[in-house]
């Protein structure tokens, strides 16, 4: 470094537009929520500062803990199905060929459907009285009713999420696979590698980047799931499929408990951040070692 | 190691109008370092893929030690290949990478260790053994890739596909020396595919010049350079390539056209081919010895000769040829000297 240091801060002006946009789109709304979370709001003019009271209450609320646990189980379940399934499907798509574009378009279709439409489709599809799936399963002699049985509601939700989102993993993985240069396959073949070694030693390491993205996207999205269970099961039967978002919406909009709902939101946000951060750092750390 | 024989090899891509390769004959001795030299589009890659087993010839036979391997897959042919860029297993260490081709063939652990040690010594990469490829330089990675190709003791053939392309020029020379030394130490049969004549001529025992799907000439680097069998070979090999003049220009009756290397002629005002100096420059031979090169514009096009670069551009002068190769219908028909 040279000792000459120009005193000119005009470059900060260049950053200003970004600061303003980020402030209005993220920081200010977030701070409003943080502000609410430390107050008890009785009406528009009456409010008290209550410190961390709402946080303490939320973290000790058995309904919150139950919703949180359901949320974790749900996210892990769909991740554990969608990632391996997505890789398996991507591997079975021919890399070149006349059919490939059609397969890709077909796979992308579920991603283009609005979320509440997806849920409506499945709500009708799985109905035991008129839905193709519901009637079909019952006709096989298996009693199935997702509106009455918590397990059935869960299975239906997981199946719907897998149907809706596996394509995303497939498309990402397929893009990753096609970017592996041919010589890597040739070398493995000449080395006498079997198919499993080809997958674990050549393909998986080279898919690492896209798979990290896929896991992060699916983790965040599934953790914030709202529309589909809301339309499909309404959180029921009972509270069996009430996930964090829906619980939050009930508190904030249904009961107008703005303070506790704000504290809930902040906790929720921090959890997602923590999850993603933990995942990313462990994966990237391992990468660097 | 094996003796490699190409018998009338031809290849036709499905749906293509023309054969990519046709009527190729070549015999490569056991332990020979052979270079396939050709411009892009000459069919080098196709021939390489035929040898490695990625493709099977649509005509003719490929023999390893007299055994027909034309229809065998690559791993069954006992072939290894070094690619244009280092191809390694990134999650495995250098030692594991080197051991991999042996392990997947069920070689005993003690033997694997012995071979890996041997290759590490030979390529001087022992200090890198425990590193992952990600931590190595491009040059080191390519060395490891070479090691991985050479690690199997029962190899028939090692293919090198322009292995120096990705390596920076400063290091090219070192890697080529290493390759050459290892090839001699191990006595492996190697086929080195390249479009770079310097690489081909300095690396190989024998060179085959490939163009438009056929082999024009096979010979030692000296034969290729001094007695090209075809006008294209004379033109393609050497920088600049051979000069060509009609035989009447030098009062020779042999052939139709005469080719001569820049160093086979001198600037001489009383010479038979007159011209104007258009440029002068200093060139280097492949072993870095500098020499002057003078280019004259003549009746027969631009001709380059070796000579002192202190001659002015625009000077009217002439050149005298003392050695030539005669061609008729592009084929070599003879050679001679002039006084």
XYZ file of C-alpha atoms in Angstrom:
628
model
C 0.000 0.000 0.000
C 1.246 3.440 -0.789
C 1.115 6.139 1.870
C -0.913 8.404 -0.417
C -4.571 8.255 0.488
C -6.987 10.497 -1.381
C -9.712 12.011 0.799
C -12.637 11.703 -1.500
C -15.841 10.094 -0.376
C -17.898 10.753 -3.454
C -18.027 7.036 -4.249
C -20.523 6.691 -1.371
C -23.034 8.579 -3.501
C -22.922 5.688 -5.957
C -24.056 3.326 -3.224
C -26.942 5.541 -2.176
C -29.600 4.192 -4.613
C -28.954 0.654 -3.421
C -29.133 1.738 0.202
C -32.463 3.453 -0.430
C -33.976 0.533 -2.307
C -32.843 -2.001 0.266
C -34.044 0.250 3.072
C -37.550 0.538 1.660
C -37.828 -3.054 0.481
C -36.304 -4.839 3.455
C -34.846 -2.899 6.336
C -37.729 -0.559 7.173
C -40.510 -3.218 7.021
C -38.338 -5.530 9.066
C -37.671 -2.836 11.635
C -41.401 -2.127 11.889
C -41.911 -5.742 12.815
C -39.057 -5.581 15.301
C -40.656 -2.461 16.766
C -44.038 -4.194 17.168
C -42.410 -7.225 18.725
C -41.315 -5.321 21.805
C -44.631 -3.521 22.431
C -48.069 -4.418 23.607
C -50.509 -2.753 21.234
C -53.993 -2.353 22.581
C -55.323 -0.005 19.928
C -53.871 2.498 17.497
C -53.039 5.035 20.217
C -52.351 2.859 23.222
C -49.151 0.885 23.378
C -46.638 -0.182 26.045
C -43.064 -1.215 25.813
C -42.835 -4.786 27.062
C -39.226 -5.711 26.208
C -38.691 -9.372 25.394
C -41.965 -10.469 26.940
C -43.486 -11.616 23.614
C -40.368 -13.520 22.687
C -40.393 -15.348 25.994
C -44.067 -16.101 25.601
C -43.708 -17.323 22.015
C -40.805 -19.602 22.769
C -42.738 -21.146 25.655
C -45.977 -21.476 23.712
C -46.704 -25.193 23.172
C -48.665 -24.401 19.991
C -45.672 -22.591 18.539
C -43.351 -25.444 19.485
C -45.709 -28.001 17.952
C -45.980 -26.006 14.723
C -42.217 -25.605 14.662
C -41.649 -29.329 15.107
C -44.172 -30.110 12.355
C -42.414 -27.609 10.155
C -38.978 -29.195 10.672
C -40.332 -32.695 10.073
C -42.118 -31.547 6.932
C -39.109 -29.711 5.467
C -36.714 -32.577 6.160
C -39.170 -35.100 4.728
C -39.653 -33.274 1.446
C -35.914 -32.568 1.156
C -35.051 -36.210 1.717
C -37.478 -37.250 -0.994
C -37.068 -34.441 -3.524
C -33.263 -34.238 -3.680
C -32.503 -37.959 -4.314
C -35.578 -38.335 -6.526
C -34.612 -35.216 -8.481
C -31.081 -36.528 -9.035
C -32.397 -39.933 -10.092
C -34.826 -38.407 -12.592
C -32.181 -36.015 -13.966
C -29.792 -38.922 -14.477
C -32.350 -40.859 -16.468
C -33.037 -38.027 -18.939
C -31.014 -38.535 -22.135
C -28.487 -35.711 -22.460
C -29.090 -35.286 -26.139
C -31.922 -36.525 -28.235
C -35.110 -35.427 -29.845
C -37.172 -36.200 -26.756
C -35.056 -34.215 -24.303
C -36.658 -30.772 -24.843
C -40.148 -32.257 -24.481
C -39.200 -34.045 -21.273
C -37.794 -30.813 -19.868
C -40.922 -28.839 -20.761
C -43.126 -31.534 -19.269
C -41.074 -31.459 -16.078
C -41.219 -27.677 -15.869
C -45.034 -27.629 -16.026
C -45.726 -28.036 -12.279
C -43.398 -25.095 -11.632
C -45.547 -22.841 -13.794
C -48.785 -23.467 -11.929
C -49.801 -20.896 -9.264
C -49.476 -22.345 -5.793
C -53.097 -22.074 -4.784
C -54.076 -23.743 -8.059
C -51.709 -26.617 -7.252
C -53.410 -26.978 -3.906
C -56.867 -26.816 -5.463
C -55.915 -29.471 -8.021
C -54.759 -31.775 -5.248
C -57.712 -30.988 -3.056
C -60.018 -32.242 -5.763
C -57.664 -34.997 -6.963
C -57.419 -36.512 -3.480
C -61.062 -36.204 -2.451
C -62.335 -39.640 -1.417
C -65.754 -39.062 -2.934
C -64.995 -37.663 -6.397
C -61.187 -37.325 -6.779
C -59.315 -39.715 -9.034
C -56.637 -40.419 -6.417
C -59.039 -40.608 -3.480
C -61.519 -42.866 -5.219
C -58.692 -44.949 -6.732
C -56.959 -45.573 -3.419
C -60.234 -46.423 -1.707
C -61.105 -48.777 -4.537
C -57.873 -50.663 -3.803
C -59.332 -51.459 -0.422
C -57.262 -48.910 1.497
C -59.398 -46.574 3.501
C -58.166 -43.091 2.669
C -59.558 -39.747 3.758
C -57.172 -36.817 4.097
C -59.761 -34.561 5.685
C -60.239 -36.886 8.619
C -56.955 -38.748 9.118
C -53.849 -36.721 10.129
C -51.495 -39.287 8.551
C -53.417 -39.168 5.283
C -53.355 -35.373 5.312
C -49.583 -35.482 5.807
C -49.011 -38.006 3.054
C -51.152 -35.971 0.683
C -49.265 -32.774 1.491
C -45.872 -34.436 1.060
C -46.979 -36.036 -2.215
C -48.231 -32.682 -3.452
C -44.998 -30.913 -2.540
C -42.926 -33.637 -4.190
C -45.090 -33.389 -7.305
C -44.796 -29.610 -7.311
C -41.108 -29.108 -6.565
C -39.075 -32.176 -7.572
C -38.941 -30.697 -11.075
C -36.892 -27.800 -9.777
C -34.262 -30.191 -8.437
C -34.400 -32.180 -11.680
C -33.842 -29.109 -13.860
C -30.981 -27.804 -11.723
C -29.314 -31.217 -11.590
C -29.797 -31.792 -15.301
C -28.145 -28.448 -16.053
C -25.272 -29.491 -13.792
C -24.945 -32.887 -15.458
C -24.838 -31.500 -18.979
C -22.034 -29.135 -18.009
C -19.675 -31.999 -17.113
C -17.114 -32.229 -19.950
C -17.102 -35.484 -21.914
C -13.458 -36.348 -21.107
C -14.442 -36.957 -17.461
C -16.729 -39.759 -18.635
C -14.145 -41.078 -21.094
C -11.423 -41.128 -18.440
C -13.678 -42.951 -15.975
C -14.545 -45.533 -18.622
C -10.867 -46.115 -19.464
C -10.041 -46.349 -15.747
C -12.609 -49.128 -15.451
C -14.890 -47.205 -13.086
C -18.299 -48.781 -12.515
C -21.532 -46.800 -12.649
C -21.635 -46.168 -8.918
C -18.046 -44.871 -8.931
C -18.847 -42.724 -11.948
C -21.726 -41.225 -9.990
C -19.944 -40.684 -6.676
C -16.492 -39.717 -7.965
C -17.245 -37.815 -11.162
C -20.829 -36.592 -11.139
C -21.612 -35.830 -7.493
C -18.515 -33.668 -6.868
C -19.295 -31.702 -10.009
C -22.966 -31.323 -9.022
C -22.028 -29.946 -5.628
C -22.691 -26.329 -6.588
C -26.151 -26.867 -8.080
C -27.152 -29.259 -5.298
C -26.264 -26.676 -2.640
C -28.528 -24.214 -4.442
C -31.274 -26.839 -4.785
C -31.170 -27.761 -1.084
C -31.129 -24.121 0.003
C -34.047 -23.189 -2.235
C -36.128 -26.157 -1.179
C -35.252 -25.695 2.484
C -36.258 -22.028 2.513
C -39.371 -22.520 0.414
C -40.668 -25.528 2.297
C -39.978 -23.818 5.607
C -42.189 -20.933 4.529
C -44.954 -23.093 3.022
C -48.352 -21.510 3.471
C -50.684 -21.508 0.492
C -50.815 -25.207 -0.233
C -51.682 -26.562 3.229
C -54.009 -23.589 3.733
C -56.019 -24.494 0.645
C -55.657 -28.280 0.830
C -56.251 -29.035 4.510
C -56.727 -25.657 6.151
C -54.148 -26.818 8.688
C -56.274 -29.769 9.756
C -57.506 -32.189 10.684
C -57.212 -30.466 14.044
C -53.826 -28.821 13.958
C -52.100 -31.762 12.267
C -50.875 -29.768 9.275
C -50.659 -26.292 10.758
C -47.176 -25.101 9.898
C -45.410 -21.985 11.089
C -46.755 -19.579 8.457
C -50.321 -20.559 9.004
C -50.004 -20.372 12.748
C -48.502 -16.911 12.313
C -51.258 -15.766 9.959
C -53.896 -16.916 12.421
C -52.242 -14.904 15.202
C -51.609 -11.734 13.217
C -54.624 -11.502 10.950
C -57.179 -13.700 12.684
C -56.645 -12.651 16.298
C -54.929 -9.293 15.695
C -52.207 -10.196 18.248
C -49.697 -7.906 16.565
C -47.044 -7.938 19.294
C -46.757 -11.703 19.717
C -47.108 -12.175 15.944
C -44.228 -9.780 15.354
C -42.044 -11.596 17.874
C -43.018 -14.859 16.185
C -42.038 -13.393 12.795
C -38.638 -12.311 14.021
C -37.959 -15.714 15.571
C -39.186 -17.425 12.389
C -36.934 -15.242 10.235
C -33.911 -15.861 12.445
C -34.504 -19.612 12.321
C -34.550 -19.676 8.531
C -31.436 -17.536 8.466
C -29.732 -19.802 10.994
C -30.703 -22.985 9.115
C -29.394 -21.696 5.807
C -26.266 -20.264 7.373
C -25.482 -23.524 9.193
C -26.040 -25.560 6.065
C -24.019 -23.256 3.860
C -21.057 -22.863 6.201
C -20.752 -26.576 6.956
C -20.859 -27.425 3.260
C -18.493 -24.667 2.189
C -16.103 -25.344 5.081
C -15.904 -28.989 4.040
C -15.276 -27.843 0.511
C -12.285 -25.766 1.509
C -10.599 -28.350 3.741
C 2.823 -52.702 -24.093
C 1.777 -53.578 -27.545
C 2.412 -53.174 -31.216
C -0.433 -51.208 -32.760
C -1.623 -51.961 -36.295
C -4.233 -50.024 -38.230
C -5.466 -52.054 -41.163
C -7.439 -50.101 -43.741
C -9.279 -48.248 -41.001
C -12.238 -46.210 -42.148
C -14.839 -44.292 -40.245
C -18.135 -42.846 -41.268
C -20.310 -40.809 -38.891
C -23.931 -41.875 -39.198
C -25.672 -39.541 -41.624
C -22.465 -37.928 -42.880
C -21.948 -37.577 -46.619
C -18.247 -38.338 -46.626
C -16.037 -40.737 -44.744
C -14.245 -38.955 -41.932
C -11.393 -41.421 -42.247
C -10.728 -43.869 -44.995
C -8.131 -46.478 -45.876
C -5.810 -45.715 -42.986
C -2.796 -47.994 -42.627
C -0.260 -47.558 -39.891
C 2.055 -49.747 -37.877
C 3.365 -48.507 -34.548
C 6.121 -50.532 -32.906
C 6.026 -51.676 -29.312
C 7.443 -48.899 -27.123
C 7.380 -46.292 -29.841
C 6.487 -42.646 -29.262
C 4.359 -41.780 -32.250
C 2.883 -38.379 -33.069
C -0.239 -37.771 -35.161
C 0.167 -34.318 -36.613
C -2.625 -32.563 -38.446
C -4.548 -29.331 -38.742
C -8.003 -29.132 -37.196
C -10.551 -31.015 -39.255
C -7.997 -33.584 -40.367
C -9.687 -36.373 -38.412
C -7.253 -36.462 -35.489
C -9.940 -36.581 -32.837
C -11.894 -39.253 -34.675
C -8.783 -41.403 -34.988
C -8.043 -40.886 -31.313
C -11.563 -41.926 -30.365
C -11.208 -45.024 -32.550
C -8.020 -45.932 -30.711
C -9.484 -45.278 -27.259
C -12.607 -47.294 -27.964
C -15.090 -44.438 -27.788
C -15.863 -45.186 -31.432
C -15.538 -48.383 -33.432
C -14.223 -48.303 -37.006
C -16.853 -48.745 -39.713
C -14.255 -50.343 -41.967
C -10.959 -52.123 -41.441
C -9.374 -53.496 -38.309
C -7.469 -52.254 -35.323
C -4.957 -54.752 -33.965
C -3.063 -54.690 -30.671
C -0.238 -57.248 -30.865
C -2.069 -58.935 -33.716
C -5.324 -59.217 -31.765
C -8.382 -57.588 -33.245
C -9.713 -55.056 -30.729
C -11.855 -53.005 -33.146
C -15.133 -53.758 -31.382
C -13.883 -53.787 -27.794
C -14.834 -51.052 -25.324
C -12.087 -48.788 -24.035
C -11.560 -50.420 -20.649
C -11.199 -53.826 -22.314
C -8.499 -52.554 -24.658
C -6.120 -51.587 -21.864
C -5.800 -48.057 -23.146
C -5.190 -44.942 -21.079
C -5.590 -41.368 -22.179
C -4.339 -37.939 -21.159
C -6.731 -35.181 -22.188
C -6.319 -31.542 -23.205
C -7.025 -30.455 -19.651
C -6.325 -32.409 -16.458
C -9.066 -34.955 -15.803
C -8.860 -36.142 -12.207
C -11.217 -37.306 -9.454
C -11.501 -34.105 -7.456
C -12.653 -35.684 -4.225
C -9.717 -38.100 -4.122
C -6.138 -37.268 -3.145
C -3.295 -37.502 -5.656
C -2.256 -40.930 -4.371
C -5.860 -42.190 -4.498
C -6.219 -40.830 -8.018
C -3.105 -42.700 -9.096
C -4.311 -45.876 -7.410
C -7.804 -45.711 -8.874
C -7.238 -47.424 -12.260
C -5.440 -50.259 -10.458
C -7.999 -50.589 -7.692
C -10.933 -50.771 -10.074
C -9.180 -53.666 -11.814
C -8.679 -55.565 -8.583
C -4.888 -55.292 -8.376
C -3.455 -56.393 -5.003
C -2.914 -53.587 -2.483
C 0.839 -54.204 -2.150
C 1.259 -53.977 -5.895
C -0.809 -50.814 -6.053
C 1.386 -49.139 -3.448
C 4.495 -50.174 -5.356
C 3.224 -48.810 -8.676
C 2.017 -45.544 -7.129
C 5.415 -45.045 -5.447
C 7.161 -45.769 -8.707
C 5.080 -43.301 -10.714
C 5.407 -40.630 -8.020
C 9.195 -40.998 -8.176
C 9.269 -41.036 -11.946
C 7.235 -37.830 -12.269
C 8.705 -36.259 -9.123
C 5.277 -35.701 -7.572
C 5.849 -37.515 -4.258
C 5.447 -34.307 -2.189
C 1.942 -33.880 -3.637
C 0.695 -37.337 -2.728
C -1.738 -36.355 0.016
C -3.016 -33.196 -1.689
C -6.401 -32.923 -3.360
C -6.286 -31.885 -7.033
C -7.967 -28.583 -6.139
C -4.806 -27.496 -4.313
C -2.483 -28.108 -7.272
C -1.401 -25.883 -10.140
C -2.540 -26.690 -13.657
C 0.886 -28.075 -14.471
C 0.933 -30.317 -11.413
C -2.574 -31.525 -12.144
C -1.624 -32.449 -15.684
C 1.429 -34.291 -14.330
C -0.847 -36.277 -12.037
C -3.142 -36.983 -14.986
C -0.125 -38.297 -16.897
C 0.770 -40.413 -13.884
C -2.755 -41.793 -13.695
C -2.521 -42.777 -17.364
C 0.823 -44.515 -16.874
C 0.171 -46.230 -13.577
C -1.009 -49.555 -14.974
C 1.836 -51.920 -15.763
C -0.205 -53.962 -18.261
C -1.145 -51.045 -20.535
C -1.261 -51.589 -24.278
C -1.234 -47.972 -25.307
C -1.202 -44.464 -23.880
C -2.979 -41.754 -25.862
C -2.099 -38.113 -25.396
C -4.631 -35.646 -26.772
C -2.805 -32.325 -27.074
C -1.839 -32.609 -23.411
C 0.077 -29.338 -23.400
C -2.773 -27.120 -24.624
C -3.838 -25.926 -21.207
C -0.321 -25.569 -19.833
C 1.319 -22.178 -20.022
C 4.111 -21.850 -22.621
C 6.898 -21.449 -20.050
C 6.106 -24.869 -18.617
C 5.221 -26.664 -21.844
C 8.821 -27.460 -22.519
C 9.328 -28.943 -19.044
C 6.252 -31.143 -19.279
C 7.295 -32.348 -22.713
C 10.738 -33.271 -21.400
C 9.143 -35.127 -18.503
C 6.787 -36.965 -20.835
C 9.612 -37.942 -23.125
C 11.785 -39.158 -20.266
C 8.977 -41.208 -18.736
C 8.121 -42.669 -22.111
C 11.719 -43.821 -22.538
C 12.043 -45.097 -18.957
C 8.839 -47.102 -19.074
C 9.040 -48.076 -22.734
C 5.329 -47.499 -23.243
C 3.749 -47.218 -26.651
C 2.472 -43.663 -26.882
C 0.407 -41.868 -29.471
C 0.595 -38.132 -29.203
C -2.038 -36.182 -31.084
C -1.312 -32.558 -31.827
C -1.637 -29.737 -34.331
C 1.639 -28.258 -33.091
C 4.521 -29.377 -35.288
C 7.172 -28.409 -32.734
C 5.567 -30.698 -30.173
C 5.267 -33.508 -32.689
C 8.788 -33.235 -34.077
C 10.494 -32.910 -30.708
C 8.485 -35.551 -28.901
C 8.066 -38.452 -31.242
C 10.239 -41.230 -32.661
C 8.035 -41.160 -35.711
C 5.412 -38.728 -36.948
C 2.357 -39.294 -39.134
C 0.968 -36.276 -40.936
C -2.793 -36.493 -41.210
C -4.993 -34.541 -43.558
C -8.596 -34.832 -44.700
C -9.037 -38.322 -43.330
C -5.843 -39.902 -44.577
C -2.181 -40.260 -43.619
C 0.043 -38.388 -46.060
C 3.370 -39.503 -44.690
C 4.843 -41.407 -41.791
C 8.460 -41.047 -40.870
C 11.047 -39.875 -38.385
C 10.949 -36.136 -37.628
C 14.044 -35.685 -39.825
C 12.455 -37.533 -42.749
C 9.254 -35.531 -42.420
C 11.161 -32.290 -42.362
C 13.796 -32.965 -44.993
C 12.043 -35.210 -47.469
C 8.314 -34.484 -47.290
C 6.426 -37.037 -49.351
C 3.689 -34.635 -50.292
C 3.570 -30.903 -50.956
C 1.157 -30.445 -48.036
C 3.655 -31.987 -45.614
C 6.396 -29.633 -46.811
C 4.064 -26.687 -46.504
C 2.548 -27.685 -43.136
C 5.749 -28.681 -41.339
C 8.351 -25.992 -40.687
C 7.786 -22.354 -39.871
C 7.701 -20.871 -42.340
C 6.922 -23.916 -44.471
C 8.630 -25.066 -47.615
C 8.945 -22.670 -50.569
C 7.647 -23.914 -53.901
C 8.689 -22.868 -57.433
C 8.070 -24.430 -60.838
C 11.001 -26.630 -61.913
C 11.758 -24.336 -64.869
C 12.714 -21.584 -62.394
C 15.752 -23.577 -61.296
C 16.413 -25.310 -64.625
C 15.629 -28.736 -63.220
C 13.858 -31.325 -65.354
C 12.639 -33.538 -62.538
C 8.971 -33.325 -61.434
C 6.754 -30.295 -61.882
C 7.317 -28.221 -58.805
C 10.368 -27.930 -56.588
C 10.227 -27.383 -52.873
C 13.028 -26.010 -50.760
C 13.407 -25.141 -47.095
C 14.440 -21.558 -46.168
C 17.840 -22.875 -45.057
C 18.409 -24.618 -48.398
C 18.762 -21.283 -50.172
C 20.822 -18.126 -49.779
C 20.511 -14.508 -50.903
C 22.803 -14.178 -53.932
C 22.520 -11.329 -56.435
C 23.534 -13.621 -59.270
C 21.042 -16.324 -58.278
C 18.412 -17.646 -60.710
C 15.255 -16.452 -58.878
C 14.956 -12.684 -58.724
C 12.800 -10.674 -56.363
C 12.343 -7.715 -54.019
C 12.891 -7.923 -50.267
C 9.503 -7.435 -48.563
C 10.440 -8.077 -44.931
C 13.161 -9.406 -42.684
C 12.846 -10.868 -39.218
C 14.632 -12.942 -36.622
C 13.206 -16.419 -36.006
C 14.066 -19.091 -33.501
C 14.445 -22.763 -34.108
C 12.542 -25.096 -31.773
C 15.669 -25.311 -29.632
C 15.732 -21.506 -29.436
C 18.664 -20.787 -31.721
C 17.993 -17.461 -33.457
C 18.435 -16.986 -37.176
C 17.582 -14.355 -39.765
C 14.806 -14.827 -42.251
C 14.472 -12.757 -45.425
C 11.300 -12.815 -47.517
C 11.401 -11.937 -51.225
C 8.484 -11.192 -53.517
C 9.194 -13.078 -56.732
C 7.432 -14.135 -59.890
C 6.477 -17.368 -58.078
C 5.047 -15.715 -54.992
C 6.725 -14.967 -51.681
C 9.800 -17.047 -50.894
C 11.644 -17.088 -47.575
C 15.321 -17.846 -47.131
C 17.739 -17.767 -44.257
C 20.061 -14.801 -44.339
C 21.391 -11.738 -42.610
C 18.627 -9.323 -41.651
C 20.715 -6.219 -42.406
C 19.420 -6.162 -45.996
C 17.098 -3.205 -46.727
C 13.432 -3.788 -47.479
C 12.868 -2.918 -51.150
C 16.274 -4.108 -52.329
C 16.288 -5.897 -55.678
C 18.176 -9.124 -55.293
C 17.971 -12.838 -56.038
C 18.297 -16.169 -54.331
C 20.220 -19.328 -55.047
C 18.884 -22.753 -54.089
C 21.327 -25.536 -53.300
C 19.002 -28.311 -52.343
C 15.447 -29.234 -53.344
C 12.724 -31.861 -53.324
C 10.839 -32.406 -56.577
C 7.080 -32.998 -56.680
C 4.772 -34.085 -59.466
C 1.046 -34.007 -58.904
C 1.829 -33.007 -55.317
C 3.665 -36.304 -54.670
C 7.387 -36.403 -54.088
C 9.227 -37.806 -57.109
C 12.824 -37.116 -56.184
C 15.345 -34.796 -54.609
C 18.583 -33.220 -55.648
C 21.276 -30.659 -55.078
C 22.424 -27.716 -57.160
C 25.788 -26.011 -57.231
